[in-house]
Coordinates of C-alpha atoms in Angstrom, one line a residue:
Chain M
M1 CA -12.0 -21.0 22.3
T2 CA -15.2 -20.1 21.4
A3 CA -16.5 -20.4 17.8
G4 CA -16.9 -16.7 17.5
L5 CA -13.3 -15.5 18.3
R6 CA -11.7 -18.4 15.8
A7 CA -13.8 -17.2 12.7
R8 CA -12.4 -13.5 13.9
I9 CA -9.0 -15.3 13.8
K10 CA -9.7 -17.0 10.9
A11 CA -11.4 -13.8 8.7
E12 CA -7.9 -11.7 9.9
W13 CA -5.6 -14.0 8.4
E14 CA -6.9 -14.5 5.1
R15 CA -7.3 -10.6 5.2
S16 CA -3.8 -10.0 6.1
K17 CA -2.3 -13.5 4.6
V18 CA 0.1 -11.4 2.6
S19 CA 1.3 -9.2 5.1
Y20 CA 2.5 -11.3 7.5
M21 CA 4.3 -13.3 4.7
F22 CA 6.2 -10.1 3.7
V23 CA 6.4 -9.7 7.7
G24 CA 7.4 -13.3 8.8
P25 CA 11.4 -13.8 7.8
F26 CA 11.7 -10.9 9.1
L27 CA 9.6 -11.7 12.7
L28 CA 11.2 -14.8 12.5
L29 CA 14.6 -13.5 12.7
F30 CA 14.4 -10.3 15.0
T31 CA 12.6 -12.5 17.8
V32 CA 14.9 -15.6 17.9
F33 CA 18.1 -12.6 18.1
T34 CA 16.2 -9.8 19.3
V35 CA 13.1 -10.6 21.8
V36 CA 13.6 -13.8 23.9
P37 CA 17.2 -12.3 24.5
V38 CA 16.3 -9.1 25.7
V39 CA 13.5 -10.7 27.8
L40 CA 15.6 -13.2 29.4
S41 CA 18.1 -11.1 30.3
I42 CA 15.3 -8.9 31.7
V43 CA 14.5 -12.0 33.7
L44 CA 17.8 -12.3 34.5
S45 CA 18.4 -8.7 35.9
F46 CA 16.6 -10.5 39.0
T47 CA 18.5 -13.1 39.6
D48 CA 22.8 -14.1 40.7
F49 CA 23.8 -15.9 37.6
N50 CA 27.8 -16.7 36.8
T51 CA 27.1 -18.0 33.7
L52 CA 28.2 -21.2 34.8
Q53 CA 25.6 -22.6 38.0
P54 CA 22.2 -21.9 37.1
P55 CA 20.5 -18.6 37.7
K56 CA 19.4 -18.2 41.3
W57 CA 16.0 -15.5 41.8
V58 CA 17.7 -12.8 44.3
G59 CA 14.4 -10.6 43.4
L60 CA 15.5 -6.6 44.0
Q61 CA 18.8 -7.7 45.1
N62 CA 20.4 -6.6 42.2
Y63 CA 18.8 -2.8 41.6
I64 CA 19.4 -2.2 45.3
R65 CA 22.6 -3.2 45.1
L66 CA 23.3 -0.7 42.3
F67 CA 20.9 2.0 43.3
L68 CA 22.7 1.9 47.2
D69 CA 25.8 0.2 47.2
D70 CA 27.7 0.5 44.2
D71 CA 29.8 3.9 44.4
V72 CA 31.5 3.1 41.1
F73 CA 28.0 2.9 39.4
Q74 CA 27.1 6.9 40.9
I75 CA 30.1 8.1 39.7
A76 CA 29.0 5.9 35.8
V77 CA 25.3 7.6 36.3
K78 CA 27.0 11.4 36.5
N79 CA 29.5 11.3 33.7
T80 CA 27.2 9.5 31.9
F81 CA 24.2 12.0 31.7
I82 CA 27.2 14.8 31.5
F83 CA 28.6 13.4 27.8
A84 CA 25.0 12.5 26.7
A85 CA 23.8 16.0 27.9
V86 CA 26.4 17.7 25.9
T87 CA 27.6 15.2 23.3
G88 CA 23.9 14.3 22.3
P89 CA 21.8 17.7 21.6
L90 CA 25.3 18.9 20.0
S91 CA 25.9 16.3 17.6
Y92 CA 21.9 16.1 16.4
L93 CA 21.8 19.7 16.0
L94 CA 25.4 19.1 13.8
C95 CA 24.6 16.2 11.9
F96 CA 21.2 18.4 10.5
I97 CA 22.4 21.5 10.5
F98 CA 25.8 20.0 8.0
A99 CA 23.0 17.6 6.2
W100 CA 20.8 20.3 5.1
L101 CA 23.9 22.9 4.1
I102 CA 25.7 20.9 1.5
N103 CA 22.1 19.9 0.2
E104 CA 22.0 22.4 -1.9
L105 CA 25.5 22.6 -3.3
R106 CA 25.8 20.4 -7.1
P107 CA 25.7 17.2 -6.9
G108 CA 29.7 16.4 -7.4
V109 CA 30.8 19.2 -4.6
R110 CA 27.8 17.3 -1.9
A111 CA 29.6 14.3 -2.0
L112 CA 33.1 15.6 -2.0
L113 CA 31.8 17.3 1.6
T114 CA 30.0 14.3 2.2
L115 CA 32.6 11.9 2.4
L116 CA 35.0 14.5 4.1
F117 CA 32.4 15.0 6.6
Y118 CA 31.6 11.3 7.2
A119 CA 35.6 10.3 7.3
P120 CA 35.8 10.1 10.9
S121 CA 33.3 7.8 10.6
I122 CA 34.2 5.7 7.8
S123 CA 36.8 3.4 9.3
G124 CA 35.8 2.1 12.4
N125 CA 38.6 3.2 15.1
A126 CA 39.8 6.2 13.2
Y127 CA 39.2 8.4 16.4
M128 CA 42.4 6.7 17.3
I129 CA 44.1 9.6 15.6
W130 CA 43.4 11.8 18.4
H131 CA 45.9 9.1 20.6
Y132 CA 48.4 10.5 18.5
I133 CA 47.5 14.0 18.8
F134 CA 47.0 13.9 22.8
S135 CA 50.0 10.8 23.4
G136 CA 51.5 11.1 26.7
D137 CA 54.6 11.4 25.7
M138 CA 57.1 13.7 23.5
Y139 CA 55.6 12.1 20.4
G140 CA 52.1 13.2 21.0
Y141 CA 51.5 15.9 18.3
L142 CA 49.9 18.3 20.7
N143 CA 52.8 18.0 23.5
G144 CA 55.0 18.2 20.2
V145 CA 53.8 21.6 19.6
L146 CA 53.4 23.5 22.7
L147 CA 57.4 22.1 23.3
K148 CA 58.6 23.4 20.6
W149 CA 56.8 27.0 21.2
G150 CA 57.3 27.0 25.0
I151 CA 54.3 26.9 26.2
I152 CA 54.7 23.8 28.3
D153 CA 58.4 22.9 29.8
K154 CA 57.6 19.1 30.4
P155 CA 54.9 16.9 28.1
L156 CA 51.7 16.3 29.5
Q157 CA 49.7 13.2 30.4
W158 CA 46.4 14.1 28.4
L159 CA 45.1 10.7 28.2
I160 CA 46.2 10.5 32.2
E161 CA 45.2 13.4 34.1
P162 CA 41.7 13.5 34.5
E163 CA 40.4 17.2 34.3
Y164 CA 41.5 16.4 30.9
I165 CA 39.5 13.1 30.4
M166 CA 36.4 14.0 30.1
P167 CA 36.9 17.2 27.7
I168 CA 38.6 15.3 25.3
V169 CA 36.3 12.6 24.9
V170 CA 33.9 14.8 24.4
M171 CA 35.4 16.7 21.8
V172 CA 36.9 12.9 19.7
A173 CA 32.6 12.4 20.2
L174 CA 31.4 15.1 18.8
W175 CA 34.2 15.5 16.3
M176 CA 33.1 12.2 15.1
S177 CA 29.2 12.5 14.8
L178 CA 28.3 13.2 11.6
G179 CA 28.1 10.1 11.1
T180 CA 24.4 7.3 10.4
S181 CA 22.1 10.4 11.1
F182 CA 23.9 12.6 9.1
L183 CA 23.8 10.1 6.0
V184 CA 19.7 9.3 6.7
F185 CA 19.5 13.3 7.1
I186 CA 20.8 14.0 3.5
A187 CA 19.3 11.0 1.6
G188 CA 16.0 12.5 2.9
L189 CA 16.4 15.8 2.3
Q190 CA 17.4 14.7 -1.2
G191 CA 14.5 13.4 -1.0
L192 CA 11.6 16.2 -0.9
D193 CA 9.7 17.2 -3.2
P194 CA 11.3 20.6 -4.9
T195 CA 7.4 22.1 -5.7
L196 CA 6.7 22.6 -2.3
F197 CA 9.4 24.8 -1.9
E198 CA 8.0 26.9 -5.6
A199 CA 4.9 26.0 -3.9
A200 CA 5.8 27.7 -0.6
A201 CA 7.6 30.9 -2.5
I202 CA 4.2 31.6 -3.9
D203 CA 2.9 31.4 -0.9
G204 CA 5.1 34.4 1.2
V205 CA 8.1 31.9 2.5
R206 CA 10.8 34.5 1.2
N207 CA 13.8 33.1 3.0
R208 CA 16.1 29.9 3.8
W209 CA 15.1 29.9 7.2
Q210 CA 11.2 30.7 7.7
E211 CA 11.5 27.9 4.9
L212 CA 13.6 25.8 7.2
W213 CA 11.1 26.4 9.5
Y214 CA 7.9 25.2 7.6
I215 CA 8.8 23.6 5.1
T216 CA 11.7 21.4 5.6
L217 CA 11.3 20.7 9.1
P218 CA 7.9 18.7 9.6
S219 CA 8.3 17.0 6.0
M220 CA 11.5 15.4 8.0
K221 CA 9.8 15.0 10.8
S222 CA 10.4 11.2 10.2
Y223 CA 14.4 11.0 9.8
L224 CA 14.5 13.5 12.0
M225 CA 12.7 10.6 14.6
F226 CA 15.4 8.5 13.3
G227 CA 18.6 10.4 14.0
A228 CA 17.2 11.4 17.5
I229 CA 16.8 7.7 18.7
L230 CA 20.2 6.9 16.8
T231 CA 21.8 9.7 18.7
I232 CA 20.4 9.0 21.7
T233 CA 21.4 5.4 22.0
N234 CA 25.0 6.3 20.8
S235 CA 25.3 9.3 23.7
F236 CA 24.2 6.9 26.4
A237 CA 25.5 3.7 25.6
A238 CA 29.0 5.3 24.6
A239 CA 31.7 3.0 25.6
G240 CA 34.2 1.0 23.1
Q241 CA 35.9 4.6 22.0
I242 CA 35.6 5.6 25.0
T243 CA 37.9 2.8 26.4
N244 CA 40.0 2.6 23.4
L245 CA 41.1 6.7 24.1
V246 CA 41.7 6.9 27.7
G247 CA 41.8 2.9 28.7
Y248 CA 39.7 0.9 31.2
P249 CA 39.5 2.0 34.0
S250 CA 40.1 5.7 33.5
T251 CA 42.2 7.8 35.9
D252 CA 39.8 8.0 38.9
Y253 CA 37.2 6.7 36.9
A254 CA 37.1 9.7 35.3
A255 CA 35.4 8.8 31.9
H256 CA 33.3 6.0 33.5
T257 CA 30.3 5.5 32.0
V258 CA 27.2 3.1 32.6
M259 CA 28.1 1.4 29.5
Q260 CA 31.4 0.6 30.1
H261 CA 30.5 -0.2 34.1
L262 CA 27.6 -3.0 32.1
Q263 CA 31.0 -4.6 30.0
D264 CA 32.9 -4.5 33.2
Y265 CA 30.2 -6.6 34.8
G266 CA 29.0 -8.8 31.8
N267 CA 32.0 -9.3 29.9
I268 CA 34.6 -9.7 31.9
R269 CA 33.2 -10.7 35.6
Y270 CA 30.9 -12.3 33.9
E271 CA 28.3 -11.5 36.8
M272 CA 25.4 -11.4 34.5
G273 CA 22.6 -11.1 36.6
Y274 CA 23.9 -7.3 37.5
A275 CA 25.0 -6.7 34.1
S276 CA 21.1 -7.4 32.9
T277 CA 20.2 -5.3 35.8
I278 CA 22.5 -2.2 34.9
A279 CA 21.1 -3.1 30.6
V280 CA 17.7 -2.9 32.1
V281 CA 18.7 0.8 33.8
L282 CA 20.2 1.6 30.9
F283 CA 17.2 1.0 28.5
V284 CA 14.7 2.6 30.9
T285 CA 16.7 5.8 30.7
M286 CA 16.8 5.7 27.0
V287 CA 13.4 5.6 26.6
T288 CA 12.6 8.4 28.8
A289 CA 14.3 10.0 26.5
Q290 CA 13.4 9.0 23.3
R291 CA 9.7 10.0 25.0
V292 CA 10.9 13.8 25.7
V293 CA 12.2 14.1 22.4
Q294 CA 10.0 12.7 20.7
R295 CA 7.4 15.4 22.1
L296 CA 9.7 17.6 21.3
L297 CA 10.0 16.7 17.6
G298 CA 5.7 16.8 17.3
K299 CA 6.2 20.4 18.1
L300 CA 7.7 21.3 14.9
G301 CA 6.9 23.9 12.6
Q302 CA 3.7 25.5 14.8
Chain R
M1 CA 31.8 30.1 -8.1
K2 CA 28.5 30.0 -7.9
H3 CA 27.5 28.4 -10.6
L4 CA 29.9 25.8 -9.8
L5 CA 28.7 25.7 -6.5
Y6 CA 25.2 25.6 -5.7
R7 CA 22.1 24.5 -8.1
Q8 CA 19.4 27.5 -8.5
R9 CA 16.8 27.3 -5.6
V10 CA 14.4 30.1 -5.4
N11 CA 14.8 32.8 -1.7
R12 CA 18.8 32.2 -1.4
S13 CA 21.1 35.4 -0.6
A14 CA 23.9 35.5 -1.4
S15 CA 26.1 36.6 0.8
V16 CA 25.1 34.2 3.3
D17 CA 25.6 31.9 0.1
F18 CA 29.0 32.9 1.5
V19 CA 29.5 32.6 5.0
I20 CA 27.6 29.3 5.0
F21 CA 30.8 28.1 2.1
V22 CA 33.3 28.6 4.1
F23 CA 31.5 27.2 7.1
L24 CA 31.6 24.5 5.6
A25 CA 35.1 24.3 4.3
G26 CA 36.8 24.9 7.9
G27 CA 34.2 22.0 8.7
A28 CA 35.3 19.4 6.4
I29 CA 39.0 21.0 7.0
F30 CA 38.6 19.7 9.7
T31 CA 36.3 16.2 9.7
A32 CA 39.0 15.1 6.8
L33 CA 41.6 14.7 9.1
P34 CA 42.1 11.1 9.7
L35 CA 42.2 10.6 6.1
V36 CA 44.8 12.7 5.6
F37 CA 47.0 11.2 8.2
A38 CA 46.2 7.7 7.0
I39 CA 46.8 8.8 3.6
S40 CA 50.3 10.1 5.3
N41 CA 51.0 7.6 7.5
A42 CA 50.8 4.9 4.9
F43 CA 54.0 5.9 3.4
K44 CA 55.5 7.5 5.7
P45 CA 59.5 5.8 6.0
L46 CA 59.6 4.0 9.6
N47 CA 62.0 7.1 10.6
E48 CA 59.9 9.5 10.2
L49 CA 56.7 7.7 12.1
F50 CA 59.1 8.0 15.1
L51 CA 59.9 11.8 14.5
F52 CA 60.5 14.8 17.0
P53 CA 58.6 16.8 16.8
P54 CA 56.7 14.8 15.0
Q55 CA 55.0 15.7 11.7
F56 CA 51.9 15.7 10.1
F57 CA 52.7 15.3 6.7
V58 CA 55.2 12.5 5.0
R59 CA 58.7 14.2 3.8
N60 CA 60.1 11.6 2.0
P61 CA 56.9 9.2 0.4
T62 CA 57.9 5.5 0.4
L63 CA 56.1 2.4 -0.9
Q64 CA 58.1 0.5 1.4
N65 CA 55.4 -0.3 4.1
F66 CA 53.0 -1.6 0.9
A67 CA 55.9 -3.9 0.3
D68 CA 56.6 -5.4 3.9
L69 CA 52.9 -5.4 3.7
F70 CA 52.4 -8.1 1.5
T71 CA 55.6 -9.8 2.1
L72 CA 54.1 -10.7 4.9
M73 CA 50.9 -11.5 3.6
R74 CA 52.3 -13.8 1.7
Q75 CA 54.4 -15.5 4.6
S76 CA 51.0 -16.0 5.6
W77 CA 49.5 -20.0 6.3
V78 CA 46.9 -19.1 5.2
P79 CA 46.8 -17.2 1.4
M80 CA 45.0 -13.5 1.2
S81 CA 43.0 -14.3 -1.6
R82 CA 41.3 -16.8 1.7
Y83 CA 40.9 -14.5 3.8
I84 CA 39.2 -11.9 1.8
T85 CA 37.0 -14.6 0.4
N86 CA 35.6 -14.9 3.7
S87 CA 35.3 -11.4 4.4
L88 CA 33.2 -10.8 0.9
I89 CA 31.4 -13.8 1.5
I90 CA 29.6 -12.0 4.8
V91 CA 29.7 -9.3 3.9
I92 CA 27.8 -9.7 0.6
G93 CA 25.4 -12.1 2.7
G94 CA 25.0 -10.3 5.3
M95 CA 24.2 -7.3 3.5
A96 CA 21.0 -8.9 0.7
G97 CA 19.3 -11.1 3.4
N98 CA 19.3 -7.7 5.9
L99 CA 17.8 -5.5 2.9
L100 CA 15.5 -8.3 1.6
F101 CA 14.1 -9.2 5.0
G102 CA 14.2 -5.7 6.3
S103 CA 12.8 -3.7 3.0
M104 CA 10.0 -6.7 3.3
A105 CA 9.0 -5.9 6.3
A106 CA 9.4 -2.3 6.4
Y107 CA 7.2 -2.2 3.7
A108 CA 4.0 -4.1 5.9
L109 CA 5.0 -2.2 8.7
S110 CA 4.4 1.1 6.6
K111 CA 1.5 -0.1 4.4
H112 CA -0.2 -2.2 5.2
D113 CA -3.2 -2.6 7.8
F114 CA -2.8 -5.6 10.3
F115 CA -3.0 -7.3 13.7
G116 CA 0.2 -6.3 15.8
R117 CA 1.6 -4.1 13.1
H118 CA 1.7 -1.5 16.1
F119 CA 3.3 -3.8 18.3
I120 CA 5.9 -5.0 15.8
N121 CA 6.4 -1.1 15.7
S122 CA 6.7 -0.7 19.0
L123 CA 9.4 -3.3 20.3
I124 CA 11.8 -2.7 17.0
V125 CA 12.2 0.9 18.1
L126 CA 12.5 -0.5 21.5
S127 CA 14.7 -3.0 20.8
L128 CA 16.7 0.1 19.7
M129 CA 17.3 1.0 23.3
F130 CA 18.2 -2.1 24.0
A131 CA 22.2 -3.0 25.1
P132 CA 23.8 -5.6 22.4
A133 CA 26.2 -6.8 25.5
V134 CA 23.6 -8.4 27.5
V135 CA 22.0 -10.4 24.5
R136 CA 25.8 -12.1 23.7
I137 CA 25.8 -15.3 25.8
P138 CA 22.0 -15.8 24.6
N139 CA 22.9 -15.7 21.2
Y140 CA 25.5 -17.4 21.5
L141 CA 23.8 -20.3 23.0
T142 CA 20.9 -19.6 19.7
I143 CA 24.0 -19.7 17.6
A144 CA 25.4 -23.2 18.9
W145 CA 22.4 -25.5 19.3
L146 CA 21.5 -24.1 15.4
G147 CA 25.1 -25.7 14.8
W148 CA 26.1 -22.8 13.3
I149 CA 30.1 -22.4 15.8
D150 CA 32.2 -22.4 12.8
T151 CA 30.5 -21.9 9.8
Y152 CA 29.7 -18.2 8.2
W153 CA 25.9 -18.7 9.2
A154 CA 27.4 -17.2 13.4
V155 CA 28.1 -13.8 11.6
I156 CA 25.5 -13.9 8.4
V157 CA 22.0 -14.8 9.9
P158 CA 22.1 -12.5 13.0
A159 CA 22.6 -10.1 10.7
W160 CA 20.0 -10.1 9.0
A161 CA 18.0 -9.3 12.1
S162 CA 19.5 -6.2 11.8
T163 CA 16.4 -3.8 13.2
L164 CA 18.4 -0.3 12.4
G165 CA 18.0 -1.2 8.7
L166 CA 14.5 -2.0 8.7
Y167 CA 13.8 1.1 10.9
L168 CA 15.2 2.9 8.4
L169 CA 13.6 1.6 5.5
K170 CA 10.4 1.8 7.3
N171 CA 10.8 5.7 8.4
F172 CA 11.5 6.3 4.1
I173 CA 8.5 4.2 3.0
D174 CA 6.6 6.5 5.4
A175 CA 7.6 9.9 4.4
M176 CA 8.4 9.1 1.2
V177 CA 5.7 6.9 -0.5
D178 CA 2.6 8.1 -1.5
D179 CA -0.8 5.7 -0.8
S180 CA -2.9 7.0 -3.1
L181 CA 0.2 6.0 -5.8
L182 CA -0.3 2.1 -4.2
E183 CA -4.3 2.5 -3.9
A184 CA -3.9 3.1 -7.5
A185 CA -2.1 0.1 -8.6
R186 CA -3.6 -1.9 -6.6
I187 CA -6.9 -0.9 -8.5
D188 CA -4.8 -1.4 -11.4
G189 CA -4.9 -5.6 -10.4
A190 CA -0.9 -5.0 -9.2
S191 CA -0.1 -7.9 -6.5
E192 CA 1.5 -6.5 -3.2
F193 CA 4.7 -7.9 -4.2
F194 CA 5.0 -6.0 -7.6
I195 CA 3.9 -3.0 -5.9
Y196 CA 6.9 -3.7 -3.1
R197 CA 9.9 -4.6 -5.6
K198 CA 8.7 -2.3 -8.5
I199 CA 6.8 0.8 -7.0
V200 CA 8.0 0.9 -3.0
M201 CA 11.9 0.0 -4.1
P202 CA 13.3 2.2 -6.4
I203 CA 11.1 4.8 -4.6
V204 CA 13.4 4.8 -1.5
K205 CA 16.3 4.0 -3.4
P206 CA 18.1 6.3 -1.5
A207 CA 17.5 4.2 1.5
W208 CA 18.9 1.0 0.8
L209 CA 21.7 2.7 -1.1
T210 CA 22.8 4.7 2.5
L211 CA 21.7 0.9 4.5
I212 CA 23.6 -0.7 2.4
I213 CA 27.2 1.7 2.9
L214 CA 25.9 1.7 6.7
T215 CA 25.6 -2.4 6.9
F216 CA 29.4 -2.7 4.7
Q217 CA 31.5 -0.9 7.2
Q218 CA 30.0 -2.3 9.9
L219 CA 30.0 -5.9 8.6
W220 CA 33.5 -4.9 6.6
G221 CA 35.0 -4.7 10.1
V222 CA 33.7 -8.2 12.0
T223 CA 36.5 -10.5 12.6
G224 CA 33.9 -13.1 13.5
S225 CA 36.9 -14.3 16.3
E226 CA 33.6 -14.9 18.5
F227 CA 32.0 -17.7 16.9
I228 CA 34.9 -18.7 14.0
Y229 CA 38.1 -20.7 15.0
T230 CA 38.7 -22.0 12.2
E231 CA 41.4 -20.6 10.0
N232 CA 40.5 -20.9 7.1
Y233 CA 37.3 -19.3 7.9
K234 CA 38.7 -16.1 9.2
T235 CA 38.1 -12.5 7.7
L236 CA 40.5 -10.3 6.2
P237 CA 40.5 -7.5 9.5
Y238 CA 41.9 -10.7 12.0
A239 CA 44.2 -11.5 9.7
L240 CA 45.5 -7.8 9.0
D241 CA 45.2 -8.3 12.7
Q242 CA 48.0 -10.6 14.1
I243 CA 50.2 -9.2 11.2
V244 CA 50.4 -5.7 12.4
R245 CA 50.4 -6.9 15.7
G246 CA 54.2 -8.3 15.2
G247 CA 55.2 -5.5 17.7
I248 CA 56.6 -1.7 16.9
A249 CA 58.7 -2.5 14.0
R250 CA 55.3 -3.2 12.1
Q251 CA 54.2 0.2 12.4
G252 CA 54.7 1.3 9.3
V253 CA 53.2 -2.4 7.8
G254 CA 49.9 -1.5 10.2
A255 CA 49.4 2.1 8.7
A256 CA 49.7 0.6 5.3
A257 CA 46.8 -1.5 6.7
A258 CA 44.8 0.3 7.6
L259 CA 45.0 2.3 4.6
I260 CA 43.9 -0.8 2.5
M261 CA 40.8 -1.0 5.0
M262 CA 39.5 2.0 5.0
A263 CA 39.4 2.0 1.7
V264 CA 37.5 -0.6 0.3
P265 CA 34.3 1.4 2.3
I266 CA 35.3 4.7 1.1
V267 CA 34.6 3.6 -2.5
V268 CA 31.6 1.7 -1.8
F269 CA 30.8 5.1 0.1
V270 CA 31.5 7.1 -3.2
I271 CA 30.1 4.7 -5.9
N272 CA 26.3 5.2 -3.0
Q273 CA 26.5 8.1 -2.9
S274 CA 26.9 9.6 -6.4
R275 CA 24.1 7.1 -7.7
I276 CA 21.7 8.8 -4.7
V277 CA 22.7 11.8 -6.8
E278 CA 21.9 10.2 -9.7
T279 CA 17.6 9.2 -8.7
M280 CA 17.5 12.1 -6.7
G281 CA 18.2 14.2 -10.6
T282 CA 15.8 11.7 -12.7
S283 CA 12.7 10.2 -10.0
G284 CA 9.8 11.4 -11.5
I285 CA 7.5 9.3 -9.6
K286 CA 5.6 12.0 -6.9

């Protein structure tokens, strides 16, 4: 190490000592519990690792197997893209629209409506109510009603027949989509400076739609990006609620997602090398989607 | 009616206000289903839970489910208060660390300029998109190596490293805290810690109140069974789950337990939401 470089490092440390002290504790935890494990699993994606024997280097074999030999993965990719393409944009819009609309209500009314909209997310498994509704026997609410009205003459297997599974899963996902992003949007909207809107009214903004496009959306960019990342993660990595709703595996893999495929190999078969390969592929997909959304959000208010 | 519902704003037409109100009410009825259903179910006698055709609302409300639940809780080998204490330790411990370390880092990453800042920021965004399922085993090994298996730390410390919270706080600091305000404070001789504690954190109060709701909810549901084996250290969700698993006759007890589990996050949510509103009404810092 040259003396000049050493002096520059020392100067930078002197200048930013306080900043490093602020970031330090978190950075340590983040490195130990996230960065190292993630790097490790990227390395593992090139190995054969059953968690008992030491990993064996196999090069690109896992990737080749995933894309060429794994028929179930093909189904999972198709399902995941359909699921993400429908629930992602729709749930994002719903979060923003509802947050935006209730923002103008009086505090008490707003708090109540926020609670009601957020209700599906508040209890970890509130969506299991749909299990009662779509239950395949005659105790299921939907079957009960349809039988009573004479629309069907025997109970339908809503959660077992492949053609119903995907629509139901998508509907439940939309129903519970007013989650974290929704709360963040509300808090963000609350933080906007009211004088901005008064000034805009003087400058010729005439209705709420102009106000939304020229003032609200551009000042919300930072929150919108946060919401976008969460929405992308939720829609591409959906698994838990699908398993609980339609079982694992779903009939004919009708709702099999990439994340479920990953958990199958990681948590059940303990093929960690292969599971890591799926994680890397999923990761690259989500990062690509995030880049696209970032570009779109950059165009707001222009 | 209008004055009861809306704050006075410029540029609003009454007819659109009405349409929006109807739209909101419809949405609220649809999303309120699980709350109504959970409350209704908890008060249903067993025969109503298995009625045909099934009923959404309870007809003859009873407190029997709660009575049964408390009887079962008293019979448990480890006293219930112990499970509740364990849950509170994990929730409060995890939340406090995440808030403290996360907000400190968020402040520096948002407002300080230092070597590695952009790199760390992009790492944090990227980390949000990596499937947690595959880091389970490395994390288990780390926790075992630290000797934290079968202790609260195994659940609490990883919660401190949650990037979601940090990223949330950082975005709010980016958007809400004006650089000129911090400059003014520095000129007046305020230390960085003072600025963080007395200027930045009060401004982004809506952000950390929201974060408290989120972390509370997340940690409240933690069973910890992956790391914690000793019955004395297990949490409330775990204990209730064991009780409810006693078979189909426990369906009523299960409904009562589900309502109790749900009630606590709702209370935290309502308190925090009303405080978010309060801050925004009174803060004069621009």
